Amino acid sequence: MDQRPVLFFDSGVGGLSVLGAARARLPQMPVVYVADSAGFPYGTKTEREIAARVPALLGRLAERYQPRLIVIACNTASTIALATVREALDLPVVGTVPAIKPAALLSQTRVIGVLGTDATVRQPYVDDLAARFAGDCTVLRHGSAELVALAEAKLHGAPTDPARYAAILDGLFGQKGGARIDTIVNACTHFPLVVDELAAAAPHPVRFVDGSAGIARRIAHLTEGQSWPDSPGEGRAVFTARDAGIDRLAPALAGFGLTRLDAL
Ligand code: DGL
């Protein structure tokens, strides 16, 4: 029986939105979830910092946990470092990039919002996705570090202020043409974790899309024919820095099958 896990990687809890979709599709999958809490947040870092940090860390993690596949469950890390990680590692690496293609297939008004981190929304990778898949759409972008912090707070069990979600969304709807947005890409894996709060704060009903279902399909495809243990065993969450907040995260992590918590 092949016991090797799938390793999910993010700066924090955002990758849980990707893990959730993957577990629903592959319930027997053993999981190691790594949050680079020592490097969090990624969205306010420079390209150079991300490009130096992520491939080196994933190299160490691959050696330590011997995964069958790595999922970079972070748009910031993927849009900056995916190609370098793939070159460096001798195993399949699935990235998470803004779901502009599905959004363009769904939008009626042809005005799409892309909500990501500051680092993600300025990437040429996003220009390229917009040009290739949404050429006839107006693609408006907004980067928010605050929304990442709100998602982290929610999963740590802290209340968050509904007014803040409205203020963040105004960064999209307040742009020229923004009133016609009917589809928003959650282009940061933290944001699906607060999608209900976002939907409640939107000035009119909009559809939110993200890449998690597509990533789950991709993992299933890349592992087709491989064996899985009868049960996934205890899911492991690994943090690159240990602080008191990790204990407050335990209930949320348990909801994703992650009951063993470790520091790297
Ligand atoms: N969850 C990450 C993403 O998808 C980044 C959050 C952060 O560390 O800023 O972009």
PDB file of C-alpha atoms and ligand atoms in Angstrom:
ATOM      1  CA  MET A   1       0.000   0.000   0.000  1.00  0.00           C
ATOM      2  CA  ASP A   2       1.345   3.422  -0.939  1.00  0.00           C
ATOM      3  CA  GLN A   3       1.382   5.456   2.279  1.00  0.00           C
ATOM      4  CA  ARG A   4       3.004   8.563   0.786  1.00  0.00           C
ATOM      5  CA  PRO A   5       1.055  11.734   1.586  1.00  0.00           C
ATOM      6  CA  VAL A   6       0.039  14.644  -0.589  1.00  0.00           C
ATOM      7  CA  LEU A   7       1.722  17.768   0.758  1.00  0.00           C
ATOM      8  CA  PHE A   8      -0.306  20.996   0.727  1.00  0.00           C
ATOM      9  CA  PHE A   9       1.620  24.227   1.173  1.00  0.00           C
ATOM     10  CA  ASP A  10       0.544  27.789   1.977  1.00  0.00           C
ATOM     11  CA  SER A  11       1.763  30.722   4.050  1.00  0.00           C
ATOM     12  CA  GLY A  12      -1.065  30.157   6.537  1.00  0.00           C
ATOM     13  CA  VAL A  13      -4.544  28.639   6.695  1.00  0.00           C
ATOM     14  CA  GLY A  14      -5.582  29.604   3.147  1.00  0.00           C
ATOM     15  CA  GLY A  15      -4.577  26.287   1.651  1.00  0.00           C
ATOM     16  CA  LEU A  16      -7.299  24.630   3.726  1.00  0.00           C
ATOM     17  CA  SER A  17      -9.795  25.833   1.106  1.00  0.00           C
ATOM     18  CA  VAL A  18      -7.898  23.757  -1.463  1.00  0.00           C
ATOM     19  CA  LEU A  19      -7.453  20.833   0.923  1.00  0.00           C
ATOM     20  CA  GLY A  20     -11.204  20.760   1.598  1.00  0.00           C
ATOM     21  CA  ALA A  21     -12.048  20.235  -2.064  1.00  0.00           C
ATOM     22  CA  ALA A  22      -9.272  17.648  -2.473  1.00  0.00           C
ATOM     23  CA  ARG A  23     -10.386  15.595   0.556  1.00  0.00           C
ATOM     24  CA  ALA A  24     -13.951  15.555  -0.711  1.00  0.00           C
ATOM     25  CA  ARG A  25     -12.686  14.004  -3.938  1.00  0.00           C
ATOM     26  CA  LEU A  26     -10.005  11.713  -2.478  1.00  0.00           C
ATOM     27  CA  PRO A  27     -11.100  10.759   1.051  1.00  0.00           C
ATOM     28  CA  GLN A  28      -8.314   8.181   1.522  1.00  0.00           C
ATOM     29  CA  MET A  29      -5.537  10.671   0.763  1.00  0.00           C
ATOM     30  CA  PRO A  30      -2.953  10.969   3.580  1.00  0.00           C
ATOM     31  CA  VAL A  31      -2.191  14.663   4.096  1.00  0.00           C
ATOM     32  CA  VAL A  32       0.640  16.809   5.341  1.00  0.00           C
ATOM     33  CA  TYR A  33      -0.451  20.436   5.446  1.00  0.00           C
ATOM     34  CA  VAL A  34       2.364  22.952   5.811  1.00  0.00           C
ATOM     35  CA  ALA A  35       1.755  26.567   6.824  1.00  0.00           C
ATOM     36  CA  ASP A  36       4.835  28.757   6.486  1.00  0.00           C
ATOM     37  CA  SER A  37       3.861  30.729   9.556  1.00  0.00           C
ATOM     38  CA  ALA A  38       7.439  32.006   9.908  1.00  0.00           C
ATOM     39  CA  GLY A  39       7.141  33.618   6.473  1.00  0.00           C
ATOM     40  CA  PHE A  40       3.511  34.767   6.730  1.00  0.00           C
ATOM     41  CA  PRO A  41       2.174  36.882   5.088  1.00  0.00           C
ATOM     42  CA  TYR A  42       3.417  36.356   1.551  1.00  0.00           C
ATOM     43  CA  GLY A  43       1.202  38.941  -0.130  1.00  0.00           C
ATOM     44  CA  THR A  44       3.166  41.937   1.116  1.00  0.00           C
ATOM     45  CA  LYS A  45       6.557  40.449   0.244  1.00  0.00           C
ATOM     46  CA  THR A  46       8.607  41.162  -2.873  1.00  0.00           C
ATOM     47  CA  GLU A  47       8.922  38.778  -5.804  1.00  0.00           C
ATOM     48  CA  ARG A  48      12.542  38.311  -4.857  1.00  0.00           C
ATOM     49  CA  GLU A  49      11.702  37.267  -1.296  1.00  0.00           C
ATOM     50  CA  ILE A  50       9.068  34.746  -2.410  1.00  0.00           C
ATOM     51  CA  ALA A  51      11.282  33.368  -5.172  1.00  0.00           C
ATOM     52  CA  ALA A  52      14.115  32.839  -2.698  1.00  0.00           C
ATOM     53  CA  ARG A  53      12.023  31.369   0.108  1.00  0.00           C
ATOM     54  CA  VAL A  54       9.457  29.028  -1.440  1.00  0.00           C
ATOM     55  CA  PRO A  55      11.600  26.686  -3.608  1.00  0.00           C
ATOM     56  CA  ALA A  56      14.165  26.207  -0.829  1.00  0.00           C
ATOM     57  CA  LEU A  57      11.514  25.454   1.775  1.00  0.00           C
ATOM     58  CA  LEU A  58       9.636  23.053  -0.504  1.00  0.00           C
ATOM     59  CA  GLY A  59      12.899  21.246  -1.224  1.00  0.00           C
ATOM     60  CA  ARG A  60      13.381  20.653   2.511  1.00  0.00           C
ATOM     61  CA  LEU A  61       9.764  19.598   2.953  1.00  0.00           C
ATOM     62  CA  ALA A  62       9.911  17.152   0.044  1.00  0.00           C
ATOM     63  CA  GLU A  63      12.955  15.498   1.579  1.00  0.00           C
ATOM     64  CA  ARG A  64      11.424  15.320   5.014  1.00  0.00           C
ATOM     65  CA  TYR A  65       7.917  14.100   4.184  1.00  0.00           C
ATOM     66  CA  GLN A  66       8.545  12.209   0.914  1.00  0.00           C
ATOM     67  CA  PRO A  67       5.189  13.208  -0.602  1.00  0.00           C
ATOM     68  CA  ARG A  68       3.839  11.649  -3.802  1.00  0.00           C
ATOM     69  CA  LEU A  69       2.780  15.112  -4.967  1.00  0.00           C
ATOM     70  CA  ILE A  70       2.967  18.723  -3.768  1.00  0.00           C
ATOM     71  CA  VAL A  71       0.137  21.224  -4.037  1.00  0.00           C
ATOM     72  CA  ILE A  72       1.205  24.847  -3.740  1.00  0.00           C
ATOM     73  CA  ALA A  73      -2.122  25.963  -2.289  1.00  0.00           C
ATOM     74  CA  CYS A  74      -1.201  29.626  -2.524  1.00  0.00           C
ATOM     75  CA  ASN A  75      -1.709  31.952  -5.483  1.00  0.00           C
ATOM     76  CA  THR A  76       1.094  34.294  -4.423  1.00  0.00           C
ATOM     77  CA  ALA A  77       3.698  31.528  -4.262  1.00  0.00           C
ATOM     78  CA  SER A  78       2.384  29.844  -7.429  1.00  0.00           C
ATOM     79  CA  THR A  79       2.259  32.925  -9.668  1.00  0.00           C
ATOM     80  CA  ILE A  80       5.830  33.804  -8.648  1.00  0.00           C
ATOM     81  CA  ALA A  81       7.658  30.531  -7.990  1.00  0.00           C
ATOM     82  CA  LEU A  82       5.787  27.590  -9.566  1.00  0.00           C
ATOM     83  CA  ALA A  83       8.136  27.182 -12.546  1.00  0.00           C
ATOM     84  CA  THR A  84      11.246  27.260 -10.337  1.00  0.00           C
ATOM     85  CA  VAL A  85       9.804  24.730  -7.892  1.00  0.00           C
ATOM     86  CA  ARG A  86       8.903  22.377 -10.738  1.00  0.00           C
ATOM     87  CA  GLU A  87      12.405  22.596 -12.156  1.00  0.00           C
ATOM     88  CA  ALA A  88      13.982  21.920  -8.779  1.00  0.00           C
ATOM     89  CA  LEU A  89      11.867  18.968  -7.633  1.00  0.00           C
ATOM     90  CA  ASP A  90      11.579  15.522  -9.057  1.00  0.00           C
ATOM     91  CA  LEU A  91       7.875  15.023  -8.305  1.00  0.00           C
ATOM     92  CA  PRO A  92       4.611  16.453  -9.616  1.00  0.00           C
ATOM     93  CA  VAL A  93       3.797  19.951  -8.360  1.00  0.00           C
ATOM     94  CA  VAL A  94       0.294  21.389  -8.750  1.00  0.00           C
ATOM     95  CA  GLY A  95      -0.027  25.164  -8.487  1.00  0.00           C
ATOM     96  CA  THR A  96      -2.946  27.417  -7.614  1.00  0.00           C
ATOM     97  CA  VAL A  97      -3.447  30.300 -10.019  1.00  0.00           C
ATOM     98  CA  PRO A  98      -6.322  32.796 -10.314  1.00  0.00           C
ATOM     99  CA  ALA A  99      -9.462  31.128 -11.745  1.00  0.00           C
ATOM    100  CA  ILE A 100      -9.919  33.747 -14.468  1.00  0.00           C
ATOM    101  CA  LYS A 101     -10.807  31.165 -17.107  1.00  0.00           C
ATOM    102  CA  PRO A 102     -13.876  29.750 -15.290  1.00  0.00           C
ATOM    103  CA  ALA A 103     -14.901  33.281 -14.298  1.00  0.00           C
ATOM    104  CA  ALA A 104     -14.859  34.387 -17.941  1.00  0.00           C
ATOM    105  CA  LEU A 105     -17.006  31.400 -18.894  1.00  0.00           C
ATOM    106  CA  LEU A 106     -19.593  32.427 -16.304  1.00  0.00           C
ATOM    107  CA  SER A 107     -19.710  36.219 -16.511  1.00  0.00           C
ATOM    108  CA  GLN A 108     -22.747  37.712 -18.235  1.00  0.00           C
ATOM    109  CA  THR A 109     -21.763  41.371 -17.871  1.00  0.00           C
ATOM    110  CA  ARG A 110     -18.184  40.635 -19.042  1.00  0.00           C
ATOM    111  CA  VAL A 111     -16.809  42.542 -16.052  1.00  0.00           C
ATOM    112  CA  ILE A 112     -14.797  40.359 -13.670  1.00  0.00           C
ATOM    113  CA  GLY A 113     -13.175  41.236 -10.369  1.00  0.00           C
ATOM    114  CA  VAL A 114      -9.940  39.590  -9.257  1.00  0.00           C
ATOM    115  CA  LEU A 115      -9.391  39.728  -5.524  1.00  0.00           C
ATOM    116  CA  GLY A 116      -5.942  38.560  -4.442  1.00  0.00           C
ATOM    117  CA  THR A 117      -2.917  39.626  -2.469  1.00  0.00           C
ATOM    118  CA  ASP A 118      -1.015  42.737  -3.526  1.00  0.00           C
ATOM    119  CA  ALA A 119       1.780  40.516  -4.817  1.00  0.00           C
ATOM    120  CA  THR A 120      -0.554  38.294  -6.873  1.00  0.00           C
ATOM    121  CA  VAL A 121      -2.589  41.020  -8.568  1.00  0.00           C
ATOM    122  CA  ARG A 122       0.544  42.695  -9.958  1.00  0.00           C
ATOM    123  CA  GLN A 123       1.965  39.498 -11.518  1.00  0.00           C
ATOM    124  CA  PRO A 124       2.506  39.210 -15.297  1.00  0.00           C
ATOM    125  CA  TYR A 125       1.046  35.699 -14.826  1.00  0.00           C
ATOM    126  CA  VAL A 126      -2.314  37.384 -14.158  1.00  0.00           C
ATOM    127  CA  ASP A 127      -1.953  39.670 -17.221  1.00  0.00           C
ATOM    128  CA  ASP A 128      -1.369  36.542 -19.252  1.00  0.00           C
ATOM    129  CA  LEU A 129      -4.405  34.669 -17.852  1.00  0.00           C
ATOM    130  CA  ALA A 130      -6.613  37.720 -18.484  1.00  0.00           C
ATOM    131  CA  ALA A 131      -5.348  38.103 -22.073  1.00  0.00           C
ATOM    132  CA  ARG A 132      -5.689  34.396 -22.885  1.00  0.00           C
ATOM    133  CA  PHE A 133      -9.009  33.575 -21.249  1.00  0.00           C
ATOM    134  CA  ALA A 134     -10.858  36.838 -20.694  1.00  0.00           C
ATOM    135  CA  GLY A 135      -9.839  38.910 -23.694  1.00  0.00           C
ATOM    136  CA  ASP A 136     -13.390  40.250 -24.167  1.00  0.00           C
ATOM    137  CA  CYS A 137     -13.850  41.068 -20.477  1.00  0.00           C
ATOM    138  CA  THR A 138     -12.890  44.016 -18.341  1.00  0.00           C
ATOM    139  CA  VAL A 139     -10.764  42.491 -15.591  1.00  0.00           C
ATOM    140  CA  LEU A 140     -10.519  44.693 -12.494  1.00  0.00           C
ATOM    141  CA  ARG A 141      -8.050  43.762  -9.758  1.00  0.00           C
ATOM    142  CA  HIS A 142      -7.699  44.543  -6.103  1.00  0.00           C
ATOM    143  CA  GLY A 143      -5.088  43.379  -3.606  1.00  0.00           C
ATOM    144  CA  SER A 144      -5.915  43.095   0.090  1.00  0.00           C
ATOM    145  CA  ALA A 145      -3.641  42.052   2.928  1.00  0.00           C
ATOM    146  CA  GLU A 146      -6.456  42.858   5.349  1.00  0.00           C
ATOM    147  CA  LEU A 147      -8.694  40.155   3.896  1.00  0.00           C
ATOM    148  CA  VAL A 148      -5.938  37.577   4.464  1.00  0.00           C
ATOM    149  CA  ALA A 149      -5.752  38.725   8.096  1.00  0.00           C
ATOM    150  CA  LEU A 150      -9.555  38.499   8.447  1.00  0.00           C
ATOM    151  CA  ALA A 151      -9.567  34.900   7.171  1.00  0.00           C
ATOM    152  CA  GLU A 152      -6.762  33.992   9.598  1.00  0.00           C
ATOM    153  CA  ALA A 153      -8.683  35.659  12.456  1.00  0.00           C
ATOM    154  CA  LYS A 154     -11.859  33.758  11.612  1.00  0.00           C
ATOM    155  CA  LEU A 155     -10.082  30.396  11.649  1.00  0.00           C
ATOM    156  CA  HIS A 156      -8.396  31.324  14.924  1.00  0.00           C
ATOM    157  CA  GLY A 157     -11.925  31.673  16.333  1.00  0.00           C
ATOM    158  CA  ALA A 158     -11.951  35.495  16.537  1.00  0.00           C
ATOM    159  CA  PRO A 159     -14.978  37.575  15.450  1.00  0.00           C
ATOM    160  CA  THR A 160     -14.516  39.767  12.373  1.00  0.00           C
ATOM    161  CA  ASP A 161     -16.319  43.023  11.541  1.00  0.00           C
ATOM    162  CA  PRO A 162     -18.754  42.778   8.581  1.00  0.00           C
ATOM    163  CA  ALA A 163     -18.016  46.432   7.675  1.00  0.00           C
ATOM    164  CA  ARG A 164     -14.426  45.526   6.821  1.00  0.00           C
ATOM    165  CA  TYR A 165     -15.527  43.086   4.088  1.00  0.00           C
ATOM    166  CA  ALA A 166     -17.662  45.814   2.486  1.00  0.00           C
ATOM    167  CA  ALA A 167     -14.746  48.243   2.597  1.00  0.00           C
ATOM    168  CA  ILE A 168     -12.433  45.701   0.955  1.00  0.00           C
ATOM    169  CA  LEU A 169     -14.949  44.885  -1.781  1.00  0.00           C
ATOM    170  CA  ASP A 170     -15.254  48.603  -2.476  1.00  0.00           C
ATOM    171  CA  GLY A 171     -11.703  48.325  -3.804  1.00  0.00           C
ATOM    172  CA  LEU A 172     -13.270  46.430  -6.739  1.00  0.00           C
ATOM    173  CA  PHE A 173     -16.791  47.837  -7.028  1.00  0.00           C
ATOM    174  CA  GLY A 174     -15.507  51.399  -6.543  1.00  0.00           C
ATOM    175  CA  GLN A 175     -13.296  51.230  -9.645  1.00  0.00           C
ATOM    176  CA  LYS A 176     -14.439  52.659 -12.971  1.00  0.00           C
ATOM    177  CA  GLY A 177     -16.869  50.090 -14.417  1.00  0.00           C
ATOM    178  CA  GLY A 178     -16.839  48.150 -11.131  1.00  0.00           C
ATOM    179  CA  ALA A 179     -20.595  48.482 -10.597  1.00  0.00           C
ATOM    180  CA  ARG A 180     -21.074  45.957 -13.432  1.00  0.00           C
ATOM    181  CA  ILE A 181     -18.962  43.190 -11.847  1.00  0.00           C
ATOM    182  CA  ASP A 182     -21.003  39.974 -11.695  1.00  0.00           C
ATOM    183  CA  THR A 183     -18.187  37.480 -10.992  1.00  0.00           C
ATOM    184  CA  ILE A 184     -15.303  37.721  -8.533  1.00  0.00           C
ATOM    185  CA  VAL A 185     -12.266  35.448  -8.617  1.00  0.00           C
ATOM    186  CA  ASN A 186     -11.050  34.620  -5.141  1.00  0.00           C
ATOM    187  CA  ALA A 187      -7.425  34.691  -6.247  1.00  0.00           C
ATOM    188  CA  CYS A 188      -6.014  34.045  -2.801  1.00  0.00           C
ATOM    189  CA  THR A 189      -6.684  30.716  -1.125  1.00  0.00           C
ATOM    190  CA  HIS A 190      -7.573  32.478   2.137  1.00  0.00           C
ATOM    191  CA  PHE A 191     -10.587  34.186   0.601  1.00  0.00           C
ATOM    192  CA  PRO A 192     -12.938  31.191   0.036  1.00  0.00           C
ATOM    193  CA  LEU A 193     -12.720  30.721   3.823  1.00  0.00           C
ATOM    194  CA  VAL A 194     -14.627  34.024   4.196  1.00  0.00           C
ATOM    195  CA  VAL A 195     -16.797  33.774   1.087  1.00  0.00           C
ATOM    196  CA  ASP A 196     -20.047  33.940   3.090  1.00  0.00           C
ATOM    197  CA  GLU A 197     -18.920  37.176   4.714  1.00  0.00           C
ATOM    198  CA  LEU A 198     -17.888  38.565   1.309  1.00  0.00           C
ATOM    199  CA  ALA A 199     -21.180  37.572  -0.312  1.00  0.00           C
ATOM    200  CA  ALA A 200     -23.144  39.209   2.505  1.00  0.00           C
ATOM    201  CA  ALA A 201     -21.141  42.437   2.115  1.00  0.00           C
ATOM    202  CA  ALA A 202     -21.401  42.739  -1.691  1.00  0.00           C
ATOM    203  CA  PRO A 203     -23.547  45.662  -2.921  1.00  0.00           C
ATOM    204  CA  HIS A 204     -25.388  43.334  -5.322  1.00  0.00           C
ATOM    205  CA  PRO A 205     -25.393  39.559  -5.785  1.00  0.00           C
ATOM    206  CA  VAL A 206     -22.191  38.301  -7.417  1.00  0.00           C
ATOM    207  CA  ARG A 207     -20.746  34.871  -8.077  1.00  0.00           C
ATOM    208  CA  PHE A 208     -17.439  33.982  -6.397  1.00  0.00           C
ATOM    209  CA  VAL A 209     -15.166  31.471  -8.113  1.00  0.00           C
ATOM    210  CA  ASP A 210     -11.904  29.840  -7.106  1.00  0.00           C
ATOM    211  CA  GLY A 211      -9.637  27.092  -8.373  1.00  0.00           C
ATOM    212  CA  SER A 212     -10.094  24.468  -5.657  1.00  0.00           C
ATOM    213  CA  ALA A 213     -12.389  22.087  -7.562  1.00  0.00           C
ATOM    214  CA  GLY A 214     -10.051  22.162 -10.576  1.00  0.00           C
ATOM    215  CA  ILE A 215      -7.065  21.421  -8.350  1.00  0.00           C
ATOM    216  CA  ALA A 216      -8.882  18.459  -6.782  1.00  0.00           C
ATOM    217  CA  ARG A 217      -9.525  17.087 -10.289  1.00  0.00           C
ATOM    218  CA  ARG A 218      -5.868  17.607 -11.177  1.00  0.00           C
ATOM    219  CA  ILE A 219      -4.644  15.734  -8.085  1.00  0.00           C
ATOM    220  CA  ALA A 220      -7.015  12.862  -8.875  1.00  0.00           C
ATOM    221  CA  HIS A 221      -5.739  12.769 -12.456  1.00  0.00           C
ATOM    222  CA  LEU A 222      -2.048  12.849 -11.504  1.00  0.00           C
ATOM    223  CA  THR A 223      -2.474  10.079  -8.919  1.00  0.00           C
ATOM    224  CA  GLU A 224      -4.698   7.881 -11.045  1.00  0.00           C
ATOM    225  CA  GLY A 225      -3.674   4.222 -10.752  1.00  0.00           C
ATOM    226  CA  GLN A 226      -1.782   4.809  -7.493  1.00  0.00           C
ATOM    227  CA  SER A 227      -2.877   2.949  -4.385  1.00  0.00           C
ATOM    228  CA  TRP A 228      -4.102   4.686  -1.228  1.00  0.00           C
ATOM    229  CA  PRO A 229      -4.208   3.399   2.344  1.00  0.00           C
ATOM    230  CA  ASP A 230      -7.624   2.116   3.496  1.00  0.00           C
ATOM    231  CA  SER A 231      -7.957   5.145   5.730  1.00  0.00           C
ATOM    232  CA  PRO A 232      -6.092   8.480   5.467  1.00  0.00           C
ATOM    233  CA  GLY A 233      -4.792   8.189   9.054  1.00  0.00           C
ATOM    234  CA  GLU A 234      -4.155  11.244  11.145  1.00  0.00           C
ATOM    235  CA  GLY A 235      -3.701  14.356   9.001  1.00  0.00           C
ATOM    236  CA  ARG A 236      -0.674  16.354   9.993  1.00  0.00           C
ATOM    237  CA  ALA A 237      -0.421  20.160  10.119  1.00  0.00           C
ATOM    238  CA  VAL A 238       3.109  21.524  10.241  1.00  0.00           C
ATOM    239  CA  PHE A 239       3.959  25.139  11.073  1.00  0.00           C
ATOM    240  CA  THR A 240       7.333  26.683  10.316  1.00  0.00           C
ATOM    241  CA  ALA A 241       7.032  28.789  13.489  1.00  0.00           C
ATOM    242  CA  ARG A 242       5.232  27.719  16.600  1.00  0.00           C
ATOM    243  CA  ASP A 243       3.266  30.318  18.519  1.00  0.00           C
ATOM    244  CA  ALA A 244       0.261  30.367  20.820  1.00  0.00           C
ATOM    245  CA  GLY A 245      -2.134  30.959  17.932  1.00  0.00           C
ATOM    246  CA  ILE A 246      -1.699  27.403  16.701  1.00  0.00           C
ATOM    247  CA  ASP A 247      -3.678  26.055  19.648  1.00  0.00           C
ATOM    248  CA  ARG A 248      -6.596  28.337  18.795  1.00  0.00           C
ATOM    249  CA  LEU A 249      -6.491  26.947  15.259  1.00  0.00           C
ATOM    250  CA  ALA A 250      -6.853  23.350  16.409  1.00  0.00           C
ATOM    251  CA  PRO A 251     -10.676  23.151  16.054  1.00  0.00           C
ATOM    252  CA  ALA A 252     -10.603  24.552  12.511  1.00  0.00           C
ATOM    253  CA  LEU A 253      -7.748  22.227  11.526  1.00  0.00           C
ATOM    254  CA  ALA A 254      -9.596  19.234  12.957  1.00  0.00           C
ATOM    255  CA  GLY A 255     -12.495  20.092  10.630  1.00  0.00           C
ATOM    256  CA  PHE A 256     -10.112  19.347   7.751  1.00  0.00           C
ATOM    257  CA  GLY A 257      -8.870  16.093   9.288  1.00  0.00           C
ATOM    258  CA  LEU A 258      -5.665  17.666  10.624  1.00  0.00           C
ATOM    259  CA  THR A 259      -5.398  16.420  14.169  1.00  0.00           C
ATOM    260  CA  ARG A 260      -1.657  16.123  14.579  1.00  0.00           C
ATOM    261  CA  LEU A 261       0.032  19.536  14.951  1.00  0.00           C
ATOM    262  CA  ASP A 262       3.800  19.925  14.616  1.00  0.00           C
ATOM    263  CA  ALA A 263       6.410  22.641  14.275  1.00  0.00           C
ATOM    264  CA  LEU A 264       9.001  22.161  11.566  1.00  0.00           C
TER     265      LEU A 264
HETATM  266  N1  DGL B   1      -3.010  32.260   0.688  1.00  0.00           N
HETATM  267  C1  DGL B   1      -2.056  32.975  -0.080  1.00  0.00           C
HETATM  268  C2  DGL B   1      -2.504  33.152  -1.526  1.00  0.00           C
HETATM  269  O1  DGL B   1      -3.249  32.345  -2.052  1.00  0.00           O
HETATM  270  C3  DGL B   1      -1.376  34.214   0.458  1.00  0.00           C
HETATM  271  C4  DGL B   1      -1.721  34.845   1.749  1.00  0.00           C
HETATM  272  C5  DGL B   1      -0.566  35.686   2.281  1.00  0.00           C
HETATM  273  O2  DGL B   1       0.293  35.112   2.926  1.00  0.00           O
HETATM  274  O3  DGL B   1      -0.533  36.894   2.016  1.00  0.00           O
HETATM  275  O4  DGL B   1      -2.090  34.043  -2.198  1.00  0.00           O
END
